[in-house]
GROMACS .gro file of C-alpha atoms in nm:
model
  365
    1MET     CA    1   0.997  -0.808   1.607
    2THR     CA    2   0.650  -0.923   1.498
    3SER     CA    3   0.404  -0.986   1.780
    4SER     CA    4   0.270  -1.340   1.809
    5TYR     CA    5  -0.076  -1.206   1.890
    6ARG     CA    6  -0.307  -0.922   1.797
    7VAL     CA    7  -0.571  -0.744   2.005
    8VAL     CA    8  -0.913  -0.630   1.892
    9TRP     CA    9  -1.056  -0.374   2.132
   10LYS     CA   10  -1.434  -0.347   2.152
   11GLY     CA   11  -1.523  -0.048   2.366
   12PRO     CA   12  -1.670   0.305   2.369
   13VAL     CA   13  -1.365   0.462   2.207
   14HIS     CA   14  -1.569   0.741   2.045
   15ARG     CA   15  -1.755   0.852   2.357
   16SER     CA   16  -1.661   1.164   2.555
   17SER     CA   17  -1.740   1.003   2.891
   18GLY     CA   18  -1.483   0.885   3.146
   19LEU     CA   19  -1.532   0.532   3.014
   20GLY     CA   20  -1.466   0.656   2.661
   21ILE     CA   21  -1.150   0.836   2.769
   22ALA     CA   22  -1.026   0.521   2.942
   23SER     CA   23  -1.104   0.307   2.637
   24ARG     CA   24  -0.903   0.531   2.405
   25GLU     CA   25  -0.612   0.559   2.645
   26TYR     CA   26  -0.590   0.182   2.699
   27VAL     CA   27  -0.573   0.129   2.321
   28LYS     CA   28  -0.297   0.388   2.281
   29ALA     CA   29  -0.110   0.242   2.579
   30LEU     CA   30  -0.117  -0.109   2.430
   31ARG     CA   31   0.009   0.022   2.097
   32ARG     CA   32   0.297   0.200   2.271
   33GLN     CA   33   0.385  -0.138   2.425
   34GLY     CA   34   0.423  -0.276   2.073
   35VAL     CA   35   0.097  -0.473   2.077
   36PRO     CA   36  -0.091  -0.457   1.744
   37THR     CA   37  -0.430  -0.326   1.857
   38SER     CA   38  -0.732  -0.252   1.641
   39THR     CA   39  -1.071  -0.104   1.726
   40THR     CA   40  -1.229  -0.254   1.414
   41PRO     CA   41  -1.260  -0.636   1.391
   42ALA     CA   42  -1.227  -0.631   1.010
   43ALA     CA   43  -0.880  -0.479   1.043
   44SER     CA   44  -0.756  -0.738   1.291
   45GLY     CA   45  -0.601  -0.959   1.019
   46GLY     CA   46  -0.256  -1.116   1.048
   47SER     CA   47  -0.243  -1.479   0.949
   48GLY     CA   48  -0.070  -1.697   1.202
   49SER     CA   49  -0.120  -1.448   1.486
   50ARG     CA   50  -0.338  -1.538   1.779
   51LYS     CA   51  -0.628  -1.301   1.827
   52VAL     CA   52  -0.733  -1.162   2.162
   53LEU     CA   53  -1.061  -0.980   2.218
   54VAL     CA   54  -1.066  -0.715   2.490
   55TYR     CA   55  -1.430  -0.635   2.562
   56HIS     CA   56  -1.483  -0.295   2.725
   57HIS     CA   57  -1.864  -0.275   2.720
   58ALA     CA   58  -2.106  -0.391   2.991
   59PRO     CA   59  -2.018  -0.762   3.041
   60HIS     CA   60  -2.377  -0.889   3.009
   61THR     CA   61  -2.384  -0.767   2.645
   62LEU     CA   62  -2.098  -0.998   2.542
   63ASN     CA   63  -2.194  -1.279   2.302
   64VAL     CA   64  -1.940  -1.535   2.423
   65LYS     CA   65  -2.046  -1.814   2.184
   66LYS     CA   66  -2.006  -1.588   1.881
   67GLU     CA   67  -1.674  -1.438   1.989
   68ARG     CA   68  -1.521  -1.780   2.071
   69LYS     CA   69  -1.537  -1.863   1.700
   70LEU     CA   70  -1.329  -1.555   1.617
   71TYR     CA   71  -1.078  -1.517   1.901
   72ASN     CA   72  -0.826  -1.736   2.079
   73ARG     CA   73  -0.879  -1.555   2.408
   74ILE     CA   74  -1.146  -1.323   2.551
   75VAL     CA   75  -1.060  -1.062   2.815
   76ILE     CA   76  -1.327  -0.846   2.976
   77ASN     CA   77  -1.223  -0.500   3.092
   78THR     CA   78  -1.476  -0.352   3.332
   79VAL     CA   79  -1.532  -0.128   3.634
   80TRP     CA   80  -1.785  -0.119   3.919
   81GLU     CA   81  -1.881   0.095   4.218
   82THR     CA   82  -2.041  -0.122   4.490
   83THR     CA   83  -1.934  -0.429   4.691
   84ARG     CA   84  -2.102  -0.666   4.441
   85ILE     CA   85  -2.136  -0.653   4.063
   86PRO     CA   86  -2.478  -0.691   3.891
   87ARG     CA   87  -2.595  -1.053   3.891
   88ARG     CA   88  -2.646  -1.054   3.514
   89TRP     CA   89  -2.273  -0.992   3.468
   90ILE     CA   90  -2.152  -1.296   3.661
   91ALA     CA   91  -2.213  -1.582   3.415
   92LYS     CA   92  -2.073  -1.385   3.119
   93ILE     CA   93  -1.756  -1.288   3.303
   94ASN     CA   94  -1.696  -1.645   3.419
   95GLN     CA   95  -1.715  -1.761   3.055
   96ALA     CA   96  -1.425  -1.533   2.958
   97ASP     CA   97  -1.056  -1.617   3.003
   98ALA     CA   98  -0.976  -1.324   3.231
   99VAL     CA   99  -1.116  -0.997   3.358
  100CYS     CA  100  -0.929  -0.671   3.412
  101VAL     CA  101  -1.044  -0.409   3.664
  102PRO     CA  102  -0.880  -0.078   3.763
  103SER     CA  103  -0.869  -0.101   4.144
  104ARG     CA  104  -0.840  -0.327   4.449
  105GLN     CA  105  -1.196  -0.241   4.547
  106ASN     CA  106  -1.314  -0.373   4.210
  107LYS     CA  107  -1.119  -0.697   4.244
  108GLN     CA  108  -1.280  -0.758   4.583
  109ALA     CA  109  -1.626  -0.682   4.442
  110LEU     CA  110  -1.576  -0.947   4.172
  111ARG     CA  111  -1.455  -1.205   4.422
  112ASN     CA  112  -1.753  -1.121   4.649
  113SER     CA  113  -1.979  -1.192   4.352
  114GLY     CA  114  -1.841  -1.537   4.266
  115ILE     CA  115  -1.604  -1.458   3.979
  116ARG     CA  116  -1.375  -1.760   3.939
  117ILE     CA  117  -1.156  -1.666   3.641
  118PRO     CA  118  -0.825  -1.476   3.680
  119ILE     CA  119  -0.871  -1.111   3.785
  120PHE     CA  120  -0.599  -0.861   3.694
  121ILE     CA  121  -0.574  -0.507   3.831
  122VAL     CA  122  -0.501  -0.275   3.539
  123PRO     CA  123  -0.540   0.081   3.672
  124HIS     CA  124  -0.647   0.388   3.483
  125GLY     CA  125  -0.385   0.655   3.424
  126VAL     CA  126  -0.352   1.029   3.385
  127ASN     CA  127  -0.130   1.229   3.149
  128ILE     CA  128   0.030   1.448   3.414
  129ARG     CA  129   0.217   1.665   3.161
  130GLU     CA  130  -0.120   1.795   3.039
  131TYR     CA  131  -0.195   1.950   3.379
  132ARG     CA  132  -0.022   2.242   3.545
  133ALA     CA  133   0.046   2.242   3.916
  134LYS     CA  134  -0.127   2.518   4.108
  135LYS     CA  135   0.102   2.795   4.233
  136LYS     CA  136   0.167   2.787   4.606
  137ARG     CA  137  -0.054   3.009   4.818
  138ALA     CA  138   0.072   3.232   5.096
  139ALA     CA  139   0.023   3.100   5.448
  140SER     CA  140  -0.219   3.382   5.530
  141ARG     CA  141  -0.567   3.413   5.380
  142PRO     CA  142  -0.520   3.510   5.014
  143LYS     CA  143  -0.691   3.815   4.868
  144GLY     CA  144  -0.889   3.596   4.630
  145LYS     CA  145  -1.158   3.357   4.746
  146PHE     CA  146  -1.082   3.005   4.858
  147THR     CA  147  -1.229   2.792   4.581
  148PHE     CA  148  -1.374   2.445   4.619
  149ILE     CA  149  -1.429   2.263   4.291
  150SER     CA  150  -1.630   1.951   4.213
  151VAL     CA  151  -1.658   1.764   3.883
  152PHE     CA  152  -1.915   1.485   3.845
  153GLY     CA  153  -2.214   1.355   3.654
  154PHE     CA  154  -2.541   1.460   3.821
  155GLN     CA  155  -2.637   1.120   3.960
  156HIS     CA  156  -2.722   0.984   4.304
  157ARG     CA  157  -2.400   0.781   4.337
  158LYS     CA  158  -2.196   1.102   4.328
  159ASN     CA  159  -2.393   1.235   4.628
  160PRO     CA  160  -2.455   1.597   4.525
  161GLU     CA  161  -2.699   1.644   4.813
  162ALA     CA  162  -2.428   1.582   5.076
  163LEU     CA  163  -2.188   1.818   4.898
  164LEU     CA  164  -2.449   2.095   4.888
  165ARG     CA  165  -2.576   2.046   5.241
  166ALA     CA  166  -2.226   2.040   5.393
  167TYR     CA  167  -2.128   2.355   5.204
  168TRP     CA  168  -2.445   2.546   5.294
  169GLU     CA  169  -2.432   2.446   5.659
  170GLU     CA  170  -2.059   2.505   5.708
  171PHE     CA  171  -2.005   2.832   5.518
  172SER     CA  172  -2.194   3.160   5.507
  173ALA     CA  173  -2.171   3.468   5.288
  174SER     CA  174  -1.921   3.613   5.539
  175ASP     CA  175  -1.670   3.337   5.456
  176HIS     CA  176  -1.431   3.419   5.173
  177VAL     CA  177  -1.519   3.103   4.980
  178GLU     CA  178  -1.694   2.975   4.668
  179LEU     CA  179  -1.790   2.636   4.523
  180ILE     CA  180  -1.766   2.567   4.149
  181ILE     CA  181  -1.966   2.263   4.038
  182LYS     CA  182  -1.902   2.123   3.690
  183THR     CA  183  -2.171   1.866   3.626
  184ASN     CA  184  -2.393   1.723   3.356
  185GLY     CA  185  -2.727   1.546   3.323
  186TYR     CA  186  -2.800   1.221   3.140
  187ALA     CA  187  -3.094   1.329   2.924
  188ALA     CA  188  -3.175   1.634   2.710
  189TYR     CA  189  -3.412   1.775   2.973
  190GLU     CA  190  -3.147   1.744   3.246
  191ASN     CA  191  -2.993   2.076   3.142
  192GLN     CA  192  -2.846   2.356   3.355
  193GLN     CA  193  -3.186   2.505   3.439
  194TRP     CA  194  -3.325   2.166   3.544
  195ILE     CA  195  -3.023   2.098   3.768
  196HIS     CA  196  -3.044   2.451   3.910
  197ASN     CA  197  -3.412   2.401   3.993
  198ARG     CA  198  -3.339   2.067   4.164
  199ILE     CA  199  -3.072   2.232   4.378
  200LYS     CA  200  -3.296   2.531   4.461
  201ALA     CA  201  -3.585   2.304   4.567
  202TYR     CA  202  -3.350   2.095   4.782
  203LYS     CA  203  -3.221   2.407   4.959
  204ALA     CA  204  -3.577   2.511   5.033
  205ARG     CA  205  -3.653   2.167   5.182
  206LEU     CA  206  -3.351   2.199   5.411
  207HIS     CA  207  -3.483   2.533   5.544
  208VAL     CA  208  -3.141   2.694   5.520
  209ARG     CA  209  -3.202   3.033   5.682
  210LYS     CA  210  -2.862   3.201   5.677
  211SER     CA  211  -2.710   3.381   5.382
  212THR     CA  212  -2.500   3.109   5.220
  213ALA     CA  213  -2.167   3.121   5.040
  214PRO     CA  214  -2.192   3.136   4.659
  215ILE     CA  215  -2.209   2.842   4.420
  216ARG     CA  216  -2.122   2.857   4.051
  217LEU     CA  217  -2.292   2.587   3.846
  218VAL     CA  218  -2.154   2.482   3.506
  219SER     CA  219  -2.341   2.209   3.319
  220THR     CA  220  -2.256   2.293   2.958
  221HIS     CA  221  -1.998   2.086   2.771
  222LEU     CA  222  -1.644   2.210   2.828
  223SER     CA  223  -1.345   2.161   2.604
  224LYS     CA  224  -1.045   1.978   2.748
  225ALA     CA  225  -0.866   2.309   2.795
  226ALA     CA  226  -1.166   2.467   2.968
  227LEU     CA  227  -1.200   2.173   3.207
  228LYS     CA  228  -0.831   2.198   3.296
  229ALA     CA  229  -0.890   2.567   3.371
  230VAL     CA  230  -1.161   2.466   3.621
  231TYR     CA  231  -0.914   2.241   3.802
  232ALA     CA  232  -0.655   2.520   3.798
  233LYS     CA  233  -0.897   2.750   3.986
  234GLY     CA  234  -0.935   2.506   4.275
  235ASP     CA  235  -0.778   2.520   4.617
  236ALA     CA  236  -0.943   2.187   4.701
  237PHE     CA  237  -1.151   1.935   4.506
  238VAL     CA  238  -1.449   1.798   4.699
  239LEU     CA  239  -1.676   1.504   4.617
  240PRO     CA  240  -1.841   1.293   4.890
  241THR     CA  241  -1.902   1.004   4.650
  242ARG     CA  242  -2.084   0.689   4.755
  243GLY     CA  243  -1.880   0.465   4.527
  244GLU     CA  244  -1.611   0.487   4.259
  245GLY     CA  245  -1.443   0.225   4.046
  246VAL     CA  246  -1.159   0.472   3.995
  247GLY     CA  247  -1.263   0.839   3.991
  248LEU     CA  248  -1.099   1.006   3.690
  249PRO     CA  249  -1.170   1.364   3.819
  250PHE     CA  250  -0.976   1.281   4.137
  251MET     CA  251  -0.676   1.189   3.925
  252GLU     CA  252  -0.709   1.502   3.712
  253SER     CA  253  -0.739   1.723   4.021
  254MET     CA  254  -0.432   1.564   4.180
  255ALA     CA  255  -0.237   1.606   3.854
  256SER     CA  256  -0.325   1.976   3.881
  257GLY     CA  257  -0.175   1.990   4.230
  258VAL     CA  258  -0.516   2.027   4.395
  259PRO     CA  259  -0.584   1.803   4.698
  260VAL     CA  260  -0.902   1.597   4.720
  261ILE     CA  261  -1.168   1.588   4.991
  262THR     CA  262  -1.355   1.262   4.949
  263THR     CA  263  -1.501   0.949   5.103
  264GLY     CA  264  -1.254   0.705   5.258
  265TRP     CA  265  -1.389   0.411   5.055
  266GLY     CA  266  -1.378   0.318   4.688
  267GLY     CA  267  -1.143   0.262   4.398
  268GLN     CA  268  -0.989   0.606   4.449
  269LEU     CA  269  -0.822   0.476   4.768
  270ASP     CA  270  -0.556   0.313   4.547
  271PHE     CA  271  -0.405   0.663   4.505
  272VAL     CA  272  -0.595   0.901   4.737
  273THR     CA  273  -0.438   0.892   5.085
  274ALA     CA  274  -0.440   1.092   5.409
  275HIS     CA  275  -0.102   1.233   5.303
  276ASN     CA  276  -0.222   1.387   4.977
  277SER     CA  277  -0.592   1.445   5.050
  278PHE     CA  278  -0.862   1.483   5.315
  279LEU     CA  279  -1.061   1.165   5.386
  280VAL     CA  280  -1.421   1.167   5.505
  281ARG     CA  281  -1.560   0.905   5.744
  282TYR     CA  282  -1.837   0.678   5.614
  283ARG     CA  283  -2.045   0.368   5.678
  284LEU     CA  284  -2.139   0.099   5.428
  285GLN     CA  285  -2.508   0.056   5.355
  286PRO     CA  286  -2.738  -0.074   5.078
  287PRO     CA  287  -2.782   0.182   4.797
  288VAL     CA  288  -3.162   0.169   4.829
  289ALA     CA  289  -3.137   0.320   5.180
  290SER     CA  290  -3.032   0.660   5.044
  291MET     CA  291  -3.237   0.629   4.725
  292ASN     CA  292  -3.555   0.615   4.931
  293ARG     CA  293  -3.479   0.941   5.111
  294HIS     CA  294  -3.661   1.265   5.037
  295SER     CA  295  -3.319   1.432   5.005
  296SER     CA  296  -3.229   1.246   4.685
  297ILE     CA  297  -3.207   1.500   4.401
  298ALA     CA  298  -3.024   1.328   4.113
  299ARG     CA  299  -3.080   1.040   3.872
  300GLN     CA  300  -3.052   0.712   4.064
  301PHE     CA  301  -2.990   0.434   3.810
  302CYS     CA  302  -3.187   0.194   4.031
  303GLN     CA  303  -3.159  -0.083   3.770
  304LEU     CA  304  -2.784  -0.095   3.843
  305PHE     CA  305  -2.753  -0.010   4.209
  306ALA     CA  306  -3.051  -0.166   4.385
  307GLU     CA  307  -2.971  -0.538   4.387
  308PRO     CA  308  -2.974  -0.741   4.711
  309GLY     CA  309  -2.633  -0.770   4.874
  310GLN     CA  310  -2.486  -0.455   4.721
  311LEU     CA  311  -2.332  -0.200   4.957
  312TRP     CA  312  -2.169   0.136   4.905
  313ALA     CA  313  -2.045   0.417   5.128
  314GLU     CA  314  -2.261   0.677   5.298
  315PRO     CA  315  -2.028   0.966   5.394
  316ASP     CA  316  -2.069   1.134   5.732
  317ILE     CA  317  -2.187   1.494   5.687
  318THR     CA  318  -2.018   1.615   6.007
  319SER     CA  319  -1.686   1.467   5.894
  320LEU     CA  320  -1.729   1.623   5.548
  321ARG     CA  321  -1.795   1.966   5.699
  322LYS     CA  322  -1.494   1.931   5.926
  323GLN     CA  323  -1.260   1.844   5.639
  324MET     CA  324  -1.390   2.129   5.423
  325ARG     CA  325  -1.342   2.373   5.711
  326LEU     CA  326  -0.992   2.236   5.774
  327ALA     CA  327  -0.897   2.288   5.411
  328TYR     CA  328  -1.046   2.639   5.405
  329GLU     CA  329  -0.870   2.756   5.721
  330HIS     CA  330  -0.532   2.607   5.628
  331PRO     CA  331  -0.441   2.702   5.268
  332GLN     CA  332  -0.078   2.613   5.337
  333LEU     CA  333  -0.184   2.258   5.429
  334CYS     CA  334  -0.385   2.242   5.104
  335ALA     CA  335  -0.079   2.354   4.907
  336ALA     CA  336   0.138   2.089   5.075
  337LYS     CA  337  -0.116   1.811   5.020
  338GLY     CA  338  -0.165   1.930   4.661
  339ALA     CA  339   0.209   1.910   4.591
  340GLN     CA  340   0.216   1.559   4.738
  341ALA     CA  341  -0.091   1.466   4.533
  342ARG     CA  342   0.076   1.570   4.208
  343LYS     CA  343   0.390   1.377   4.304
  344ASP     CA  344   0.195   1.063   4.396
  345ILE     CA  345  -0.032   1.063   4.090
  346GLN     CA  346   0.271   1.056   3.858
  347LYS     CA  347   0.291   0.685   3.937
  348GLN     CA  348  -0.052   0.639   3.775
  349SER     CA  349   0.065   0.677   3.415
  350TRP     CA  350  -0.106   0.528   3.111
  351GLY     CA  351   0.233   0.376   3.025
  352ARG     CA  352   0.214   0.169   3.342
  353SER     CA  353  -0.143   0.074   3.255
  354GLY     CA  354  -0.040  -0.047   2.911
  355ALA     CA  355   0.246  -0.255   3.052
  356LEU     CA  356   0.017  -0.421   3.309
  357LEU     CA  357  -0.251  -0.492   3.048
  358LYS     CA  358   0.007  -0.645   2.815
  359GLN     CA  359   0.131  -0.866   3.100
  360ALA     CA  360  -0.225  -0.981   3.175
  361ILE     CA  361  -0.291  -1.071   2.811
  362GLU     CA  362   0.035  -1.264   2.782
  363ARG     CA  363  -0.036  -1.449   3.107
  364ILE     CA  364  -0.362  -1.591   2.970
  365LEU     CA  365  -0.202  -1.670   2.633
   0.00000   0.00000   0.00000
């Protein structure tokens, strides 16, 4: 049966970032739903078919007037991490026919910001068959080290300073534990040595006197297989993030059967629960409050996260330490939460995402 409409997808489909991964997966998911979907406008042909543009770049870069001449409907697909979206996005989004976001937190942020058009929740997914569940640990302390893992871009929103401080203050060299951090910078000079130096200087400012547990830092590009191997090493994934639209590494960790220790606020709360993870207490505050602290060690992106009215979470260090200690001392609890995490994250398939996106498009048509 020939579809009565065609989709042109404009997004970062060639990028290796989380946004790029999502863009590619959405396109494939729509195609599996039988929706003709092209990533090149010139190939969008099909006389008699209605054309729908799905715009997956920053909303303020959309030329609505130009695209209205080419498409019957315009759908914006976006994601955000604070309680309000950037002001320059608002007018452009309200000129579209609908907007799709991946989480309940995002939908609320758009409503808080004055978005009046229909908002559809179209979650991200994870290909669970690509990840292997971690083998169950014995109830007693295993011979190998307990391994915390963390995967994130080296930016202020991800809160690397809280992760490091909690780990240094809670664990010493006498604990049988390690922390593997897979991270990356956002400029050529933000390489492994630069990140290492930032971490070293921060530790010196904290005046940490005891002999601390080891940290392994990886900031080089990893293949898909190598990144999966990092997840497979983990007993618990830990990231005290200040704000997430979704949190793709959380999904990948859970697919690997590794429970998550994270902030109890953000888009990840659509699938991260107290049953499959360890939630850290927090308070909401303006992003500039933490950006102005001497403890800030990573790129801040102030142009995005410093507008009046925006709030995000500030995790409680004591709560973070407590949850990390709980995970470390109870490997059997980690194994049980990890098994539940893998079971729960199966619901977050890209097939489901494609079906929900197709429904949203057909609603506005």
